[in-house]
Amino acid sequence: MKKRIYIVCITVLIGCNLYTQNILSKEEAIQLTLENNYGVKIAYNNVEVAENNKSVLNSGYLPTLTGNAGATFNKDDISAEFSNGESTSLNGAESSRYNAGLNLNYTLFDGLGRYYDFKRLKEEYNLSELQARETIENTILQLLTVYYDVARRAENLKSLEETLEISYDRLVRSEYQFQYGQNTKLDVLNAQVDINNDSINVITSKQNVINSKRDLNVVTGNSVKREFAVDTSVTFLMQLNKEELLEKVLNNNVTIIQNEKNFAINDFTVKANKSGYLPIVGLTGSYGWNENNNNAASFVAVSTNTGLSAGVNFSWNLFDGGSTITRVKNAKINLENLKLQKAQLRLDVERNFNNAWDDYQNRLKIYRVQEENIRTAINNFNRTQEKFKLGQVTSIEFRQAQLNLLNTELSRNQAKYDAKLAEIVVLQISGELLNVKF
């Protein structure tokens, strides 16, 4: 039995040593996520598309140039009578025509429609960057949630393994006491039952750790190819100030800023739609080449001409059935809706921040209470263990103290990571999530 306990301890020590050598830090996990997470990659691609759209190549400010060319061939039977009374007849008379040209079109003025469309595209690019930032914030929140879940389960596993080790020691003592007539076989059997239960808990906990690590690797885009452990240390940002963070919420919250960008986009849409009230002025130009190879019945056998042409065109849609008026009215209504949404959004975000802040403070208090409970539970277990060794308490009382310590440790672990995640939510709402180190 001593050999068995020795093997368990050596296995635990080796496992801890391996974990120490393969720690996946929070910083490394975040970096891998930003590089390999598929949702983040899609967000980056959407930003690139928006960047292409805001280019001058998509602005309507550049002219259009088209080229065209053609050729025709005729083979005819011709009967012709001339004014002098002569006549002729041609069978299979051949003729051909060739042409090529370049056409240039440029809009000088379109009622400022393209001007505001160009500004709208720039704001849409800014909006896409904010959407990418929101995706990154949500992904990092997801990553840290899973990361701290792995850490919590790993600490729970450590506590369960320590409990199992204590149960093995208790079994050894119970067997010795039974051999020397100090207790009954029932104490030995109870110790064996408790070992079996503790072993099942360890096995289940190990599988939970493995499953959580797989979840973590999914968030990182399956980029962690090695066996790894996570950092279970947690540092709270105690210097956080509620008033300062609330001010940052109203200025830096990504949802509020997106609403402001949508407002600017719709404002430019209103102005672009008003361009339908104004005329359009454009320039046209062309260069052409034509060659005609006529049949024998024609007065001219071959003719070739080349030339340039240019012009100005002017158009004014004086009345389009009311569609422009309708578009402008609807765009103004959408703009008004965005104003109302902004006011409602600020209320919602401020409420969410206050709720998140209070939740964070409460969870910190719970964590501190659990730390006190740990010290009490350890003290109680140590005293009970000494009395158990002296035979002053029963195995049932010892087991109860052991379970109390285990449950307190599990509750402390839960409270620690719940408080940290509550802190991360506060940082996300205030727009500071990407500005701090974990």
XYZ file of C-alpha atoms in Angstrom:
438
model
C 0.000 0.000 0.000
C 2.894 2.369 0.778
C 4.343 1.548 -2.622
C 1.006 2.363 -4.216
C 0.874 5.754 -2.504
C 4.461 6.418 -3.542
C 3.623 5.688 -7.196
C 0.613 8.035 -7.060
C 2.742 10.844 -5.625
C 5.468 10.350 -8.230
C 2.889 10.381 -11.022
C 1.399 13.636 -9.731
C 4.844 15.250 -9.439
C 5.836 14.169 -12.947
C 2.552 15.501 -14.321
C 3.080 18.832 -12.564
C 6.606 19.052 -13.936
C 5.416 18.376 -17.485
C 2.693 20.990 -17.124
C 5.244 23.530 -15.904
C 7.290 22.938 -19.042
C 4.284 23.355 -21.359
C 2.327 26.273 -19.969
C 0.137 28.023 -22.536
C 0.090 31.591 -21.269
C -2.901 33.867 -21.716
C -0.844 36.190 -23.914
C 0.179 33.323 -26.196
C -3.393 32.036 -26.389
C -4.655 35.507 -27.341
C -1.962 35.872 -29.997
C -2.770 32.468 -31.504
C -6.470 33.360 -31.516
C -5.923 36.670 -33.314
C -3.824 34.879 -35.931
C -5.845 31.701 -36.462
C -9.447 32.092 -35.282
C -11.729 31.772 -38.302
C -14.209 34.396 -37.149
C -11.384 36.912 -36.738
C -10.019 36.042 -40.182
C -13.438 36.626 -41.743
C -13.649 39.994 -39.957
C -10.245 40.977 -41.368
C -11.407 40.000 -44.870
C -14.538 42.114 -44.498
C -12.360 45.092 -43.585
C -10.289 44.485 -46.699
C -13.436 44.430 -48.853
C -14.579 47.723 -47.322
C -11.132 49.190 -47.969
C -11.403 48.217 -51.631
C -14.854 49.785 -51.822
C -13.657 53.159 -50.493
C -10.949 53.380 -53.159
C -11.127 56.098 -55.816
C -11.534 53.255 -58.314
C -15.012 52.720 -56.874
C -15.889 56.400 -56.439
C -17.355 57.299 -59.846
C -14.859 60.169 -60.185
C -12.847 58.485 -62.950
C -13.903 58.470 -66.629
C -14.940 55.371 -68.545
C -13.176 54.304 -71.737
C -14.568 51.640 -74.054
C -13.217 50.176 -77.240
C -15.171 48.596 -80.059
C -14.383 46.995 -83.398
C -16.319 45.174 -86.083
C -16.184 43.656 -89.551
C -18.868 42.710 -92.102
C -18.646 40.813 -95.354
C -21.275 40.760 -98.145
C -21.598 38.667 -101.284
C -24.495 39.821 -103.490
C -26.016 39.339 -106.936
C -26.595 42.827 -108.336
C -28.521 44.159 -111.342
C -27.931 47.866 -111.998
C -29.233 50.291 -114.666
C -27.417 53.614 -115.081
C -28.870 56.966 -116.043
C -27.217 56.853 -119.501
C -29.244 53.786 -120.341
C -26.527 51.230 -119.772
C -27.081 48.292 -117.446
C -24.921 45.683 -115.787
C -25.351 42.549 -113.833
C -22.966 41.145 -111.212
C -23.143 37.736 -109.674
C -21.294 37.128 -106.410
C -20.194 40.738 -105.960
C -18.139 41.011 -102.759
C -17.894 43.943 -100.341
C -16.540 44.360 -96.811
C -16.541 46.925 -94.027
C -14.183 47.337 -91.053
C -14.401 49.703 -88.104
C -12.699 50.376 -84.779
C -13.115 53.111 -82.197
C -12.608 54.406 -78.660
C -15.346 56.092 -76.639
C -14.721 58.271 -73.589
C -17.396 59.335 -71.089
C -16.887 61.517 -68.045
C -19.460 62.963 -65.684
C -18.646 66.532 -64.737
C -21.526 66.998 -62.331
C -24.171 64.596 -61.043
C -25.834 66.674 -58.353
C -23.110 65.794 -55.792
C -24.375 62.231 -55.613
C -20.991 60.593 -56.083
C -19.412 63.046 -53.626
C -21.638 61.885 -50.803
C -21.492 58.261 -51.941
C -17.704 58.437 -51.698
C -17.950 59.824 -48.167
C -20.457 57.105 -47.288
C -18.056 54.394 -48.473
C -15.330 55.807 -46.254
C -17.653 55.686 -43.262
C -18.620 52.120 -44.168
C -14.927 51.241 -44.059
C -14.677 52.777 -40.586
C -17.759 50.810 -39.588
C -16.192 47.574 -40.852
C -13.159 48.234 -38.650
C -15.456 48.673 -35.661
C -17.268 45.450 -36.546
C -13.909 43.680 -36.714
C -13.024 45.133 -33.317
C -16.321 43.876 -31.906
C -15.604 40.414 -33.313
C -12.133 40.464 -31.765
C -13.484 41.578 -28.379
C -16.154 38.861 -28.375
C -13.623 36.249 -29.469
C -11.148 37.238 -26.757
C -13.959 37.128 -24.200
C -14.850 33.653 -25.452
C -11.198 32.613 -25.321
C -10.649 33.847 -21.767
C -13.894 32.227 -20.635
C -12.693 28.863 -21.931
C -9.126 29.493 -20.738
C -10.250 30.171 -17.169
C -12.605 27.188 -17.372
C -9.587 24.992 -18.142
C -7.718 26.608 -15.232
C -10.632 26.056 -12.851
C -11.027 22.431 -13.872
C -7.266 21.882 -13.566
C -7.287 23.267 -10.019
C -10.330 21.163 -9.217
C -8.485 18.112 -10.497
C -5.527 18.939 -8.286
C -7.817 19.179 -5.242
C -9.497 15.902 -6.113
C -6.142 14.173 -6.531
C -5.040 15.472 -3.124
C -8.305 14.190 -1.667
C -7.661 10.786 -3.240
C -4.159 10.738 -1.787
C -5.552 11.495 1.679
C -8.099 8.722 1.215
C -5.317 6.249 0.391
C -3.489 7.289 3.561
C -6.677 6.832 5.538
C -7.105 3.326 4.085
C -3.574 2.394 5.142
C -4.206 3.621 8.678
C -7.553 1.816 8.819
C -5.930 -1.454 7.761
C -3.199 -1.066 10.374
C -5.758 -0.254 13.051
C -7.847 -3.265 12.030
C -4.810 -5.526 12.188
C -4.047 -4.333 15.709
C -7.680 -4.544 16.792
C -8.199 -0.821 17.144
C -11.233 -0.688 14.794
C -13.549 -2.933 12.838
C -13.544 -4.160 9.275
C -16.325 -1.642 8.597
C -13.835 1.258 8.807
C -11.650 -0.432 6.199
C -14.600 -1.011 3.896
C -15.753 2.595 4.294
C -12.265 3.795 3.397
C -12.259 1.602 0.290
C -15.666 2.931 -0.773
C -14.450 6.506 -0.348
C -11.337 5.732 -2.437
C -13.536 4.368 -5.210
C -15.729 7.479 -5.154
C -12.690 9.769 -5.110
C -11.140 7.813 -7.998
C -14.310 8.218 -10.050
C -14.274 11.951 -9.348
C -10.639 12.166 -10.483
C -11.351 10.242 -13.683
C -14.356 12.442 -14.469
C -12.403 15.597 -13.678
C -9.529 14.556 -15.946
C -11.944 14.076 -18.830
C -13.522 17.466 -18.144
C -10.076 19.066 -18.346
C -9.411 17.326 -21.664
C -12.756 18.462 -23.069
C -12.165 22.071 -21.962
C -8.722 22.041 -23.575
C -10.314 20.942 -26.831
C -12.779 23.826 -26.564
C -9.844 26.169 -26.005
C -8.024 24.810 -29.037
C -11.109 25.354 -31.203
C -11.161 29.042 -30.280
C -7.471 29.338 -31.211
C -8.176 27.800 -34.618
C -6.720 24.411 -33.596
C -3.270 26.012 -33.537
C -1.981 24.414 -30.307
C -0.400 21.158 -31.440
C 1.346 20.207 -28.178
C 0.195 18.984 -24.824
C -0.262 22.003 -22.629
C -1.401 23.309 -19.284
C -2.734 26.772 -18.521
C -1.672 29.440 -16.080
C -3.923 29.248 -13.016
C -2.722 32.503 -11.484
C -5.241 35.346 -11.479
C -4.476 39.023 -10.948
C -7.325 41.461 -10.435
C -7.123 45.038 -11.702
C -7.846 46.652 -8.376
C -7.045 50.124 -9.709
C -10.248 50.217 -11.775
C -12.373 53.288 -11.095
C -16.092 53.181 -11.789
C -16.505 56.863 -12.750
C -13.545 56.772 -15.130
C -14.767 53.578 -16.739
C -18.299 54.937 -17.117
C -16.924 57.923 -19.009
C -14.996 55.551 -21.256
C -18.167 53.542 -21.838
C -19.889 56.527 -23.459
C -16.824 57.308 -25.595
C -15.253 53.925 -26.358
C -18.013 51.317 -26.270
C -17.913 49.665 -29.677
C -21.692 49.341 -29.954
C -22.237 53.063 -29.335
C -19.515 54.028 -31.818
C -21.038 51.739 -34.461
C -24.363 53.496 -33.993
C -22.638 56.848 -34.587
C -21.051 55.537 -37.782
C -24.406 54.238 -38.988
C -25.857 57.682 -38.357
C -23.115 59.305 -40.477
C -23.661 56.745 -43.248
C -27.401 57.433 -43.356
C -26.793 61.185 -43.289
C -24.684 60.866 -46.444
C -27.384 58.642 -47.951
C -29.941 61.426 -47.475
C -27.655 63.938 -49.184
C -26.845 61.534 -52.021
C -30.544 60.927 -52.671
C -31.117 64.681 -52.939
C -28.791 64.701 -55.959
C -31.776 63.432 -57.957
C -33.179 66.950 -57.831
C -30.224 68.373 -59.789
C -29.089 68.025 -63.432
C -26.279 65.854 -64.802
C -23.527 67.275 -66.988
C -21.082 65.051 -68.837
C -18.364 64.988 -71.468
C -18.145 62.547 -74.367
C -15.341 61.883 -76.795
C -14.562 59.291 -79.435
C -11.966 58.306 -81.991
C -13.000 56.082 -84.904
C -11.607 54.357 -87.994
C -13.767 52.944 -90.802
C -12.860 51.223 -94.082
C -15.341 50.210 -96.803
C -14.387 47.864 -99.651
C -17.269 48.237 -102.113
C -18.307 45.975 -104.990
C -17.880 46.841 -108.645
C -21.330 48.380 -108.883
C -20.377 51.219 -106.519
C -18.970 54.563 -107.631
C -16.267 54.354 -104.929
C -14.246 51.177 -104.717
C -12.539 51.780 -101.369
C -13.154 54.466 -98.759
C -11.365 55.012 -95.436
C -12.048 57.608 -92.801
C -10.733 58.401 -89.322
C -11.771 61.137 -86.970
C -12.201 62.577 -83.497
C -15.401 63.820 -81.966
C -16.231 65.460 -78.661
C -19.315 66.816 -77.007
C -21.085 67.903 -73.864
C -24.357 66.394 -72.724
C -26.851 67.799 -70.269
C -29.800 66.017 -68.714
C -32.240 66.973 -66.020
C -34.891 64.629 -64.767
C -37.514 67.246 -63.961
C -39.977 64.705 -62.585
C -39.385 60.989 -62.062
C -42.814 60.095 -60.787
C -41.943 60.946 -57.191
C -39.343 58.194 -56.564
C -36.610 60.673 -55.567
C -38.954 62.423 -53.135
C -39.860 59.064 -51.597
C -36.221 57.982 -51.228
C -35.296 61.242 -49.515
C -38.239 61.044 -47.109
C -37.492 57.430 -46.172
C -33.792 58.184 -45.668
C -34.705 61.033 -43.304
C -36.991 58.717 -41.329
C -34.169 56.140 -41.046
C -31.918 58.927 -39.793
C -34.446 59.868 -37.135
C -34.733 56.217 -36.085
C -30.969 56.077 -35.602
C -31.154 59.112 -33.333
C -33.766 57.345 -31.220
C -31.742 54.131 -31.235
C -28.675 56.021 -30.057
C -30.548 57.435 -27.066
C -31.939 54.004 -26.183
C -28.567 52.362 -26.756
C -26.796 54.719 -24.360
C -29.351 53.875 -21.677
C -28.949 50.142 -22.266
C -25.147 50.242 -22.291
C -25.008 52.380 -19.144
C -27.375 49.985 -17.391
C -25.337 46.976 -18.540
C -22.177 48.609 -17.251
C -23.683 49.329 -13.830
C -24.970 45.762 -13.607
C -21.597 44.363 -14.672
C -19.744 46.583 -12.193
C -21.962 45.562 -9.285
C -21.672 41.913 -10.301
C -17.877 42.285 -10.377
C -17.765 43.846 -6.908
C -20.076 41.177 -5.484
C -18.038 38.357 -6.967
C -14.849 39.872 -5.563
C -16.466 39.905 -2.101
C -17.583 36.295 -2.523
C -14.056 35.319 -3.544
C -12.595 37.001 -0.446
C -15.132 35.191 1.751
C -14.207 31.897 0.087
C -10.539 32.627 0.829
C -11.475 32.984 4.489
C -13.457 29.746 4.275
C -10.407 27.983 2.876
C -8.290 28.963 5.854
C -11.024 27.840 8.227
C -11.555 24.555 6.390
C -7.805 23.817 6.316
C -7.511 24.530 10.031
C -10.529 22.351 10.755
C -9.184 19.504 8.593
C -5.721 19.618 10.113
C -7.129 19.409 13.643
C -9.517 16.632 12.675
C -6.676 14.748 10.999
C -4.532 14.952 14.136
C -7.434 13.734 16.261
C -8.091 10.932 13.770
C -4.503 9.785 14.068
C -4.925 9.762 17.846
C -8.228 7.907 17.564
C -10.221 10.751 19.056
C -12.605 11.112 16.057
C -14.281 8.521 13.910
C -13.548 7.879 10.235
C -16.939 9.337 9.394
C -16.058 12.623 11.134
C -12.695 12.638 9.399
C -14.344 12.042 6.019
C -16.762 14.890 6.655
C -13.877 17.278 7.388
C -12.130 16.033 4.244
C -15.218 16.660 2.113
C -15.742 20.080 3.689
C -12.211 21.066 2.696
C -12.699 19.728 -0.831
C -16.015 21.508 -1.341
C -14.550 24.736 0.011
C -11.623 24.476 -2.413
C -13.959 23.842 -5.343
C -16.150 26.789 -4.318
C -13.075 29.003 -3.953
C -11.887 28.041 -7.447
C -15.305 28.812 -8.900
C -15.479 32.161 -7.101
C -11.984 33.174 -8.251
C -12.621 32.640 -11.936
C -16.177 34.000 -11.768
C -14.759 37.250 -10.361
C -12.113 37.453 -13.087
C -14.650 36.862 -15.856
C -16.906 39.532 -14.328
C -13.951 41.916 -14.481
C -13.406 41.078 -18.162
C -17.061 41.838 -18.929
C -16.664 45.249 -17.271
C -13.606 45.933 -19.427
C -15.421 44.864 -22.596
C -18.426 47.117 -21.977
C -16.140 50.073 -21.206
C -14.156 49.497 -24.413
C -10.930 48.767 -22.512
C -10.673 45.022 -23.154
C -8.011 45.405 -25.843
C -6.005 47.905 -23.771
C -5.097 45.745 -20.770
C -2.806 42.794 -20.167
C -4.024 39.604 -18.572
